[in-house]
Coordinates of C-alpha atoms (C1' of nucleotides) in Angstrom, one line a residue:
Chain A
M10 CA 0.0 0.0 0.0
A11 CA 1.4 3.4 -1.0
A12 CA 2.4 5.7 1.7
V13 CA -0.1 8.4 2.5
R14 CA 0.9 11.9 1.3
T15 CA -1.3 14.9 2.1
R16 CA -0.8 18.5 1.6
F17 CA -1.9 21.9 2.8
A18 CA -2.1 24.3 -0.1
P19 CA -3.1 27.8 1.0
S20 CA -2.9 30.9 -1.2
P21 CA -0.9 33.6 0.4
T22 CA -3.3 36.4 0.0
G23 CA -3.9 37.6 3.6
Y24 CA -4.1 36.2 7.0
L25 CA -4.3 32.5 7.9
H26 CA -8.0 31.9 8.3
I27 CA -9.3 29.6 11.0
G28 CA -11.0 27.4 8.5
G29 CA -7.7 27.0 6.6
M30 CA -5.9 26.2 9.8
R31 CA -8.4 23.4 10.6
T32 CA -8.0 22.0 7.1
A33 CA -4.3 22.0 7.6
L34 CA -4.7 20.3 11.0
F35 CA -6.8 17.5 9.4
A36 CA -4.4 17.0 6.6
W37 CA -1.5 16.9 9.0
L38 CA -3.2 14.6 11.4
Y39 CA -4.2 12.2 8.6
A40 CA -0.6 12.0 7.4
R41 CA 0.8 11.6 10.9
H42 CA -1.8 9.0 11.8
H43 CA -0.8 6.9 8.8
G44 CA 2.9 7.6 9.2
G45 CA 2.8 9.4 5.9
V46 CA 4.1 12.7 4.5
F47 CA 2.7 16.1 4.9
V48 CA 3.6 18.7 2.3
L49 CA 3.2 22.5 2.4
R50 CA 2.5 24.1 -0.9
I51 CA 2.0 27.8 -1.5
E52 CA -0.5 28.5 -4.3
D53 CA 0.7 31.8 -5.5
T54 CA -0.2 31.7 -9.2
D55 CA -2.2 34.8 -8.6
R56 CA 0.7 37.2 -8.6
E57 CA -1.5 40.2 -8.1
R58 CA -2.7 39.2 -4.7
S59 CA 0.1 37.0 -3.3
T60 CA 2.5 38.5 -0.8
Q61 CA 5.6 37.3 1.0
A62 CA 4.1 38.6 4.2
S63 CA 1.2 36.2 4.0
V64 CA 3.5 33.4 3.3
E65 CA 5.2 34.2 6.6
V66 CA 1.9 34.5 8.4
I67 CA 0.9 31.0 7.2
M68 CA 4.2 29.5 8.4
Q69 CA 4.0 31.3 11.7
G70 CA 0.4 30.1 12.2
M71 CA 1.4 26.5 11.5
S72 CA 4.3 26.5 13.7
W73 CA 2.4 28.2 16.5
I74 CA -0.2 25.5 16.5
G75 CA 2.4 22.8 16.1
L76 CA 2.1 21.6 12.5
D77 CA 5.4 20.8 10.9
Y78 CA 5.8 19.7 7.3
D79 CA 8.0 17.1 5.7
E80 CA 8.3 18.7 2.3
G81 CA 8.1 22.3 1.2
P82 CA 7.2 25.0 1.3
L83 CA 6.9 24.5 -2.4
F84 CA 5.8 27.5 -4.5
Q85 CA 3.8 27.2 -7.6
S86 CA 5.5 30.3 -8.9
D87 CA 8.7 28.2 -9.1
R88 CA 7.0 25.7 -11.3
I89 CA 5.9 27.7 -14.2
D90 CA 8.1 25.9 -16.6
R91 CA 6.7 22.6 -15.5
Y92 CA 3.1 23.8 -16.1
R93 CA 4.1 25.1 -19.5
E94 CA 5.5 21.7 -20.3
V95 CA 2.3 19.9 -19.4
L96 CA 0.3 22.5 -21.2
D97 CA 2.2 21.9 -24.4
Q98 CA 1.7 18.2 -24.0
L99 CA -2.0 18.6 -23.6
L100 CA -2.1 20.9 -26.6
E101 CA -0.1 18.5 -28.7
Q102 CA -2.4 15.6 -27.7
G103 CA -5.4 17.7 -28.6
L104 CA -6.6 17.5 -25.0
A105 CA -6.5 21.3 -24.8
Y106 CA -6.9 24.1 -27.3
R107 CA -6.3 27.7 -27.7
C108 CA -9.2 30.1 -27.3
Y109 CA -9.2 33.5 -28.9
C110 CA -12.5 34.7 -27.7
S111 CA -12.4 38.2 -26.1
Q112 CA -13.5 39.0 -22.7
E113 CA -16.4 41.0 -24.2
E114 CA -17.6 38.1 -26.2
L115 CA -17.5 35.8 -23.2
D116 CA -19.3 38.2 -21.1
A117 CA -22.0 38.6 -23.7
V118 CA -22.5 34.9 -24.0
R119 CA -22.7 34.5 -20.2
E120 CA -25.2 37.3 -19.9
E121 CA -27.3 35.8 -22.6
Q122 CA -27.3 32.5 -20.8
R123 CA -28.1 34.0 -17.5
A124 CA -31.0 35.8 -19.1
Q125 CA -32.3 32.5 -20.4
N126 CA -31.9 30.9 -16.9
I127 CA -29.4 28.4 -18.1
K128 CA -26.1 27.6 -16.5
P129 CA -23.5 30.0 -17.8
R130 CA -20.9 28.1 -19.8
Y131 CA -18.4 28.7 -22.5
N132 CA -20.0 28.2 -25.9
R133 CA -16.9 26.2 -27.2
K134 CA -16.6 28.5 -30.2
C135 CA -12.9 27.8 -30.5
R136 CA -13.0 24.2 -29.6
D137 CA -13.4 22.8 -33.0
A138 CA -12.7 25.9 -35.2
K139 CA -10.2 25.1 -37.9
N140 CA -8.4 28.4 -37.6
P141 CA -9.6 30.4 -34.6
S142 CA -6.5 32.6 -34.3
R143 CA -6.9 36.3 -34.5
P144 CA -4.0 38.7 -35.1
G145 CA -3.0 40.5 -32.1
V146 CA -4.9 38.3 -29.7
E147 CA -3.0 36.3 -27.1
P148 CA -5.1 33.2 -26.6
V149 CA -5.9 31.4 -23.4
I150 CA -5.7 27.7 -23.2
R151 CA -8.8 25.7 -22.5
F152 CA -9.2 22.2 -21.4
R153 CA -11.1 20.0 -23.8
N154 CA -13.6 18.6 -21.3
P155 CA -15.4 15.3 -22.3
L156 CA -18.8 16.1 -23.6
E157 CA -20.7 13.3 -22.0
G158 CA -20.6 10.6 -19.5
P159 CA -20.3 10.9 -15.7
V160 CA -17.4 12.0 -13.6
V161 CA -17.1 10.1 -10.4
F162 CA -14.8 10.5 -7.5
E163 CA -14.5 9.1 -4.0
D164 CA -14.8 11.5 -1.1
L165 CA -13.9 10.1 2.3
V166 CA -16.2 12.4 4.1
R167 CA -19.1 12.5 1.7
G168 CA -18.9 9.2 -0.1
R169 CA -19.0 8.8 -3.8
I170 CA -19.9 11.9 -5.8
S171 CA -21.0 11.7 -9.4
I172 CA -21.8 14.5 -11.9
S173 CA -22.5 14.5 -15.5
N174 CA -19.9 15.9 -17.9
D175 CA -22.5 18.0 -19.7
E176 CA -22.7 20.1 -16.7
L177 CA -19.0 21.1 -17.1
D178 CA -17.5 23.4 -19.6
D179 CA -14.1 23.9 -21.1
L180 CA -12.3 25.7 -18.4
V181 CA -9.4 28.0 -18.9
I182 CA -6.2 26.3 -17.8
A183 CA -3.7 28.9 -18.8
R184 CA -4.2 32.7 -18.9
A185 CA -3.3 34.8 -21.9
D186 CA 0.0 35.6 -20.2
G187 CA 0.8 31.9 -20.1
T188 CA 0.4 31.4 -16.3
P189 CA -1.7 28.4 -15.2
T190 CA -5.0 28.8 -13.4
Y191 CA -5.8 27.1 -10.2
N192 CA -7.8 24.1 -11.3
F193 CA -4.9 23.1 -13.6
A194 CA -2.0 23.9 -11.4
V195 CA -3.4 21.9 -8.4
V196 CA -3.8 18.9 -10.5
V197 CA -0.3 19.0 -11.9
D198 CA 1.1 19.7 -8.5
D199 CA -0.9 16.9 -6.8
I200 CA 0.3 14.5 -9.5
D201 CA 4.0 15.6 -9.3
M202 CA 4.0 15.6 -5.5
G203 CA 2.4 12.2 -5.4
I204 CA -0.5 13.4 -3.2
T205 CA -2.7 10.4 -2.3
H206 CA -5.3 12.3 -0.3
V207 CA -6.6 15.7 -1.2
I208 CA -8.0 17.2 2.0
R209 CA -9.5 20.6 1.5
G210 CA -12.5 22.9 2.2
D211 CA -15.8 21.8 0.7
D212 CA -16.0 24.9 -1.3
H213 CA -13.9 22.8 -3.7
V214 CA -16.4 19.9 -4.2
N215 CA -17.7 21.6 -7.3
N216 CA -14.2 21.9 -8.7
T217 CA -13.3 18.3 -8.2
P218 CA -15.1 16.9 -11.3
R219 CA -13.2 19.3 -13.5
Q220 CA -10.0 18.4 -11.9
A221 CA -10.8 14.7 -12.1
N222 CA -11.1 15.1 -15.9
I223 CA -7.7 16.7 -16.0
F224 CA -6.2 13.9 -13.9
K225 CA -7.6 11.5 -16.5
A226 CA -6.3 13.5 -19.4
L227 CA -2.9 13.4 -17.8
D228 CA -3.2 9.7 -17.4
A229 CA -2.8 10.0 -13.7
P230 CA -4.6 8.0 -11.0
L231 CA -7.2 9.9 -9.1
P232 CA -6.3 10.7 -5.5
V233 CA -8.8 10.1 -2.8
F234 CA -10.6 13.3 -1.8
A235 CA -11.9 14.5 1.5
H236 CA -13.9 17.7 1.5
V237 CA -14.2 19.1 5.0
P238 CA -17.1 21.4 5.8
M239 CA -16.8 25.1 6.3
I240 CA -16.6 26.9 9.5
V241 CA -19.3 29.5 9.9
G242 CA -20.0 32.3 12.4
A243 CA -22.4 32.0 15.3
D244 CA -25.2 33.2 13.0
G245 CA -24.6 30.5 10.5
Q246 CA -23.1 32.8 7.9
R247 CA -19.8 32.5 6.3
L248 CA -17.1 33.5 8.8
S249 CA -16.0 37.0 8.4
K250 CA -14.4 39.9 10.3
R251 CA -17.7 40.9 11.7
H252 CA -17.9 37.7 13.7
G253 CA -14.8 38.7 15.6
A254 CA -11.4 37.3 14.9
V255 CA -11.0 35.0 11.9
S256 CA -7.2 35.0 11.8
V257 CA -5.5 32.4 14.0
M258 CA -2.8 34.9 14.9
E259 CA -5.5 37.2 16.4
Y260 CA -6.4 34.4 18.8
R261 CA -2.8 34.0 19.8
D262 CA -2.7 37.8 20.4
Q263 CA -5.8 37.6 22.5
G264 CA -4.2 35.1 24.8
F265 CA -5.3 31.7 23.6
L266 CA -2.9 28.8 24.0
P267 CA -2.0 26.9 20.8
E268 CA -3.0 23.6 22.3
A269 CA -6.5 25.0 23.2
M270 CA -6.9 26.2 19.6
R271 CA -5.8 23.0 18.2
N272 CA -8.1 21.0 20.5
Y273 CA -11.0 23.3 19.6
L274 CA -10.4 23.0 15.9
V275 CA -10.0 19.2 15.9
R276 CA -13.3 18.8 17.6
L277 CA -15.1 21.2 15.2
G278 CA -16.4 18.8 12.6
W279 CA -14.7 15.7 14.0
S280 CA -15.3 13.5 17.0
H281 CA -14.1 10.5 18.7
G282 CA -17.1 9.3 20.8
D283 CA -17.7 11.7 23.6
Q284 CA -14.1 12.7 24.1
E285 CA -13.6 16.5 24.3
I286 CA -10.0 16.8 25.4
F287 CA -7.3 15.5 23.2
S288 CA -3.6 15.6 23.6
L289 CA -1.6 15.8 20.4
E290 CA -0.7 12.2 20.6
E291 CA -4.4 11.2 21.0
M292 CA -5.4 13.3 18.1
I293 CA -2.9 11.5 15.9
E294 CA -3.9 8.2 17.2
F295 CA -7.6 8.6 16.8
F296 CA -8.0 11.0 13.9
D297 CA -9.9 9.5 11.0
L298 CA -11.5 11.3 8.0
S299 CA -14.5 9.0 8.0
R300 CA -15.4 10.6 11.4
V301 CA -15.5 14.1 9.9
N302 CA -18.9 15.6 9.9
R303 CA -20.6 16.7 6.6
A304 CA -22.4 19.8 7.8
A305 CA -20.8 23.2 8.3
S306 CA -20.1 24.0 11.9
A307 CA -20.4 27.2 13.8
F308 CA -17.4 28.7 15.6
D309 CA -18.2 28.9 19.3
Q310 CA -16.1 31.4 21.2
D311 CA -17.4 30.2 24.5
K312 CA -16.3 26.7 24.0
L313 CA -12.9 27.8 22.8
R314 CA -12.6 29.9 26.0
W315 CA -13.6 26.9 28.1
L316 CA -10.9 24.8 26.5
N317 CA -8.4 27.6 26.8
Q318 CA -9.1 27.8 30.5
H319 CA -8.7 24.1 30.8
Y320 CA -5.3 24.3 29.2
I321 CA -4.3 27.3 31.3
K322 CA -5.1 25.2 34.4
E323 CA -2.9 22.4 33.0
A324 CA -0.1 24.4 31.6
D325 CA 3.4 24.4 33.0
G326 CA 3.7 27.3 35.4
E327 CA 7.0 28.6 34.2
R328 CA 5.7 28.8 30.7
L329 CA 2.7 30.8 31.7
A330 CA 4.9 33.0 33.9
L331 CA 7.0 33.8 30.8
L332 CA 3.9 34.6 28.8
L333 CA 2.6 36.8 31.6
C334 CA 5.9 38.7 31.9
Q335 CA 6.0 39.2 28.1
R336 CA 2.6 40.7 28.1
L337 CA 3.2 42.9 31.2
R338 CA 6.3 44.2 29.5
E339 CA 4.3 45.1 26.4
L340 CA 2.0 47.1 28.7
E341 CA 5.1 48.7 30.2
V342 CA 4.2 47.4 33.6
S343 CA 7.3 47.1 35.8
L344 CA 7.9 43.8 37.7
E345 CA 10.1 45.7 40.1
G346 CA 9.1 45.1 43.7
G347 CA 6.3 42.8 42.7
P348 CA 5.8 39.1 43.6
Q349 CA 7.2 36.2 41.6
P350 CA 5.3 36.0 38.3
A351 CA 5.1 32.3 38.7
A352 CA 3.4 32.7 42.1
V353 CA 0.9 35.1 40.5
V354 CA 0.2 32.6 37.8
E355 CA -0.6 30.0 40.4
A356 CA -3.0 32.3 42.2
L357 CA -4.8 33.4 39.0
R358 CA -4.6 30.5 36.6
E359 CA -8.0 29.0 37.4
R360 CA -9.6 32.4 37.3
A361 CA -8.7 33.3 33.8
Q362 CA -9.9 32.0 30.5
T363 CA -7.3 33.8 28.4
L364 CA -3.9 35.2 28.9
D365 CA -5.4 38.6 28.4
E366 CA -7.6 38.0 31.4
L367 CA -4.7 36.6 33.4
V368 CA -2.8 39.8 32.7
G369 CA -5.7 42.0 33.5
K370 CA -6.3 40.3 36.9
S371 CA -2.6 40.5 37.8
L372 CA -2.0 44.2 37.4
Y373 CA -2.5 45.2 41.0
F374 CA 0.3 42.9 42.1
F375 CA 2.7 44.9 40.1
Q376 CA 1.4 48.5 40.1
D377 CA -0.7 50.8 42.3
V378 CA -4.4 50.5 42.5
G379 CA -5.8 53.4 40.5
E380 CA -9.5 54.0 40.8
Y381 CA -11.5 51.6 42.9
D382 CA -14.2 49.7 41.1
E383 CA -17.2 51.9 41.8
G384 CA -19.6 49.2 42.9
A385 CA -17.0 47.5 45.0
A386 CA -16.0 50.6 46.8
K387 CA -19.5 51.6 47.4
K388 CA -20.4 48.3 48.9
H389 CA -17.2 47.6 50.9
L390 CA -15.3 50.8 51.7
R391 CA -17.9 52.1 54.1
P392 CA -17.5 53.7 57.5
A393 CA -18.3 50.4 59.2
A394 CA -15.2 48.9 57.6
G395 CA -13.0 51.6 59.2
P396 CA -12.4 50.1 62.6
L397 CA -11.8 46.7 61.1
L398 CA -9.2 48.0 58.7
E399 CA -7.5 50.0 61.4
D400 CA -7.3 47.0 63.6
V401 CA -6.1 44.6 61.0
R402 CA -3.6 47.2 59.8
E403 CA -2.1 47.4 63.2
R404 CA -1.8 43.6 63.5
F405 CA -0.2 43.3 60.1
A406 CA 2.3 46.0 60.9
G407 CA 3.6 44.0 63.8
V408 CA 4.1 40.9 61.7
D409 CA 7.5 39.7 60.7
Q410 CA 6.9 36.7 58.5
W411 CA 4.6 38.0 55.7
A412 CA 3.1 34.7 54.7
P413 CA -0.4 33.4 54.0
E414 CA -0.7 31.4 57.2
V415 CA 0.4 34.3 59.3
I416 CA -1.9 36.7 57.5
H417 CA -4.7 34.2 57.9
A418 CA -4.1 33.9 61.6
Q419 CA -4.0 37.7 62.0
L420 CA -7.2 38.0 60.1
H421 CA -8.9 35.6 62.4
A422 CA -7.6 37.2 65.5
C423 CA -9.0 40.5 64.2
V424 CA -12.3 39.1 63.4
E425 CA -12.6 37.5 66.8
A426 CA -11.4 40.6 68.7
Q427 CA -13.9 42.7 66.8
G428 CA -16.7 40.2 67.1
S429 CA -17.1 40.3 63.4
K430 CA -17.0 37.9 60.5
L431 CA -14.2 37.2 58.0
G432 CA -16.1 38.5 55.1
K433 CA -16.6 41.9 56.8
V434 CA -12.9 42.5 56.9
A435 CA -11.8 40.4 53.9
Q436 CA -13.9 42.3 51.4
P437 CA -12.8 45.8 52.4
L438 CA -9.3 44.6 52.4
R439 CA -9.7 43.1 49.0
V440 CA -11.0 46.3 47.5
A441 CA -8.3 48.3 49.3
V442 CA -5.6 46.1 47.9
S443 CA -6.9 45.3 44.4
G444 CA -9.5 47.9 43.7
T445 CA -12.0 45.1 43.0
A446 CA -14.3 42.8 44.9
A447 CA -12.9 39.6 43.3
T448 CA -9.4 38.2 43.9
P449 CA -7.8 35.0 44.9
P450 CA -8.2 34.1 48.7
I451 CA -7.5 37.1 50.7
D452 CA -4.5 35.7 52.6
E453 CA -2.8 34.6 49.4
T454 CA -3.6 37.9 47.8
L455 CA -2.1 39.9 50.6
A456 CA 0.9 37.8 50.7
L457 CA 1.5 38.3 47.0
V458 CA 0.9 42.1 47.2
G459 CA 3.5 42.4 49.9
K460 CA 3.5 43.8 53.4
Q461 CA 4.5 47.4 52.6
R462 CA 2.2 47.7 49.7
T463 CA -0.7 46.2 51.7
L464 CA -0.2 48.6 54.6
Q465 CA 0.0 51.6 52.1
R466 CA -3.2 50.5 50.4
I467 CA -5.0 50.0 53.7
D468 CA -4.1 53.6 54.5
A469 CA -5.3 54.8 51.2
A470 CA -8.6 53.0 51.7
L471 CA -9.0 54.4 55.2
A472 CA -8.4 57.9 53.7
F473 CA -11.0 57.1 51.0
I474 CA -13.5 56.1 53.7
A475 CA -12.9 59.2 55.7
A476 CA -13.2 61.4 52.7
R477 CA -16.4 59.8 51.7
A478 CA -17.8 60.1 55.2
G479 CA -16.9 63.8 55.1
Q480 CA -18.7 64.2 51.8
D481 CA -21.8 62.5 53.1
A482 CA -21.9 64.6 56.2
Chain B
rG12 C1' -31.6 29.9 -12.9
rC13 C1' -28.7 25.3 -13.3
rU14 C1' -25.6 21.6 -10.8
rC15 C1' -23.5 19.6 -6.4
rC16 C1' -23.6 19.3 -1.1
rC17 C1' -25.8 19.8 3.8
rU18 C1' -30.0 19.4 7.9
rU19 C1' -30.0 15.6 16.0
rC20 C1' -30.7 20.4 22.1
rG21 C1' -28.9 27.8 21.2
rU22 C1' -23.7 25.8 19.8
rC23 C1' -20.0 21.4 19.0
rU24 C1' -21.5 16.5 18.7
rA25 C1' -22.8 10.7 20.0
rG26 C1' -26.2 7.5 17.6
rC27 C1' -24.8 3.6 12.6
rG28 C1' -33.6 -0.2 12.5
rG29 C1' -35.8 -1.4 18.7
rU30 C1' -32.2 3.9 23.4
rU31 C1' -36.0 7.1 29.2
rA32 C1' -32.1 10.0 22.0
rG33 C1' -26.1 10.2 25.3
rG34 C1' -21.9 13.8 26.2
rA35 C1' -19.7 18.8 26.0
rC36 C1' -20.0 24.3 25.9
rG37 C1' -23.6 27.9 27.3
rC38 C1' -27.7 28.9 30.4
rC39 C1' -30.5 28.1 35.3
rG40 C1' -30.5 26.0 40.3
rG41 C1' -27.8 23.9 44.5
rC42 C1' -23.3 22.5 47.4
rC43 C1' -18.4 24.4 48.8
rU44 C1' -17.1 29.5 50.5
rC45 C1' -13.9 35.7 52.9
rU46 C1' -15.1 37.5 47.1
rC47 C1' -14.2 35.6 42.4
rA48 C1' -13.0 31.2 40.2
rC49 C1' -12.2 26.0 40.4
rG50 C1' -14.6 21.6 41.8
rC51 C1' -19.0 18.7 42.7
rC52 C1' -24.4 17.7 42.2
rG53 C1' -28.9 18.7 39.6
rG54 C1' -32.0 21.0 35.7
rU55 C1' -33.4 23.3 30.8
rA56 C1' -33.2 21.9 25.7
rA57 C1' -33.0 18.5 19.7
rC58 C1' -34.1 14.2 15.6
rA59 C1' -36.7 20.6 9.7
rG60 C1' -41.7 18.9 7.4
rG61 C1' -44.4 15.3 4.5
rG62 C1' -44.7 10.7 2.2
rG63 C1' -43.0 5.7 1.7
rU64 C1' -40.1 0.8 3.0
rU65 C1' -40.5 -2.1 7.6
rC66 C1' -43.5 -5.7 12.8
rG67 C1' -40.7 -1.2 14.1
rA68 C1' -37.7 4.5 11.9
rU69 C1' -33.2 9.8 14.2
rC70 C1' -31.1 5.8 11.2
rC71 C1' -33.0 3.3 4.5
rC72 C1' -35.7 5.6 -0.1
rC73 C1' -38.5 9.8 -2.3
rC74 C1' -40.5 14.7 -2.2
rU75 C1' -40.8 19.7 0.0
rA76 C1' -38.6 23.5 2.8
rG77 C1' -34.3 25.8 4.6
rG78 C1' -29.0 26.6 4.3
rG79 C1' -24.2 26.3 1.7
rA80 C1' -21.0 26.0 -2.6
rG81 C1' -19.8 26.2 -7.7
rC82 C1' -21.1 28.1 -12.5
rG83 C1' -14.0 33.6 -13.6
rC84 C1' -8.0 34.6 -17.8
rC85 C1' -9.6 34.1 -8.1
rA86 C1' -7.9 30.3 -5.3

RNA sequence: GCUCCCUUCGUCUAGCGGUUAGGACGCCGGCCUCUCACGCCGGUAACAGGGGUUCGAUCCCCCUAGGGAGCGCCA
């Protein structure tokens, strides 16, 4: 049995789309599962729109999510000579022909056909003309598609698909400038690269019969196809910017972990029983194209966030600390005099769904509390909290070992002495020290904030309470 | 318009002729508790519609509806 060879063949005309990333994942997993070869091919025959920058974006995206390739990146633009060679061969064999029809003529024909409610198709004017050439007109090359009979191909996710040749027309395979068009270049490439399984988005199903005919014309065996469904937005419409991020790099920037993204993507349109969490190894072991769903699936940010949180909880602490520091630096937050980033990560990791959130919740450990959260201050920094804060401040001031257990003990001593409850002092403290009403356990939080900063912030809160009392009076 | 494809809770999905139609996210309760979160427990919610086939259809066939894609000298 021939080794499996799959490929990912994006066109470098912008960002790396989430749907493209998932297609790449599936193709990669299929190859890895079968111990086969995964090829990266850049489809840049459209020189107008292709850019080097997008090539880099594609490669970054793949490496971020952990997809390596065994061959490539191969560029179609490097293979122009090869396409020309095949084109000549087809011309010579009469399997393709030159077409001199002008754009205007073609448009007119199409318009006419649309008006008659029939499928717009090339009228094959030049197909059998004895001498169609016109002076001064650079011809395009068209494929001489069979006129009748069915075209059949096997699709691992959809089963056998059959279409009649009389639905197809003689597509252009080379432009007037001699460059090959997509449907032709893919076929030549897939043949030359020995691709056994063509895994791509299902927007290509309708192209497949045309391509199948070219495979036949070239006397090459048909690969197995697998058309994976599209990813749509929450509203069921084609995914676009207005649904939020569509570029994988945006998700990285928003603080998603690559393993979360990968896990989310693999489960979108594919399943292995009820399993939701997959390590890379498990994905490779279990992945199978026949388990890929046929219907389009909606991108669900909430589920992605849930997975991301799962992986944040699981991730190596040092790695997260590094990511945290990196982001704090970008925000120009100084780590000076603050707690160990790794300790902050431990305190916060199960409270954040993204790295962005983690960073947002960690700010008060590293910099002064600016404005108090309005609701929190209103509720907790009230006159009644004054005596408690004063008492606990005094106790804290006398402490040598600034550690959670010690803080905890002092808190309880205070509560007892004041005949109060823990919440009555913890909440005001929390607001004083973080500006918000939600933080990790208070003893842990205070330990991380540090003794000096805690005392200062209690003082500031006391001042705030006093000022407010003055205002009310 | 023509051709092809798709259709199970709001969402991702399991199901492969006989099930109380299962899980996950979300949502709603509850427990835990100094807040938030985690965790745990419980709940809400689906076979697009109509015909067949069959003793029996979510599952097989047909039709309808809805959605998507293609019909380029884009990929």
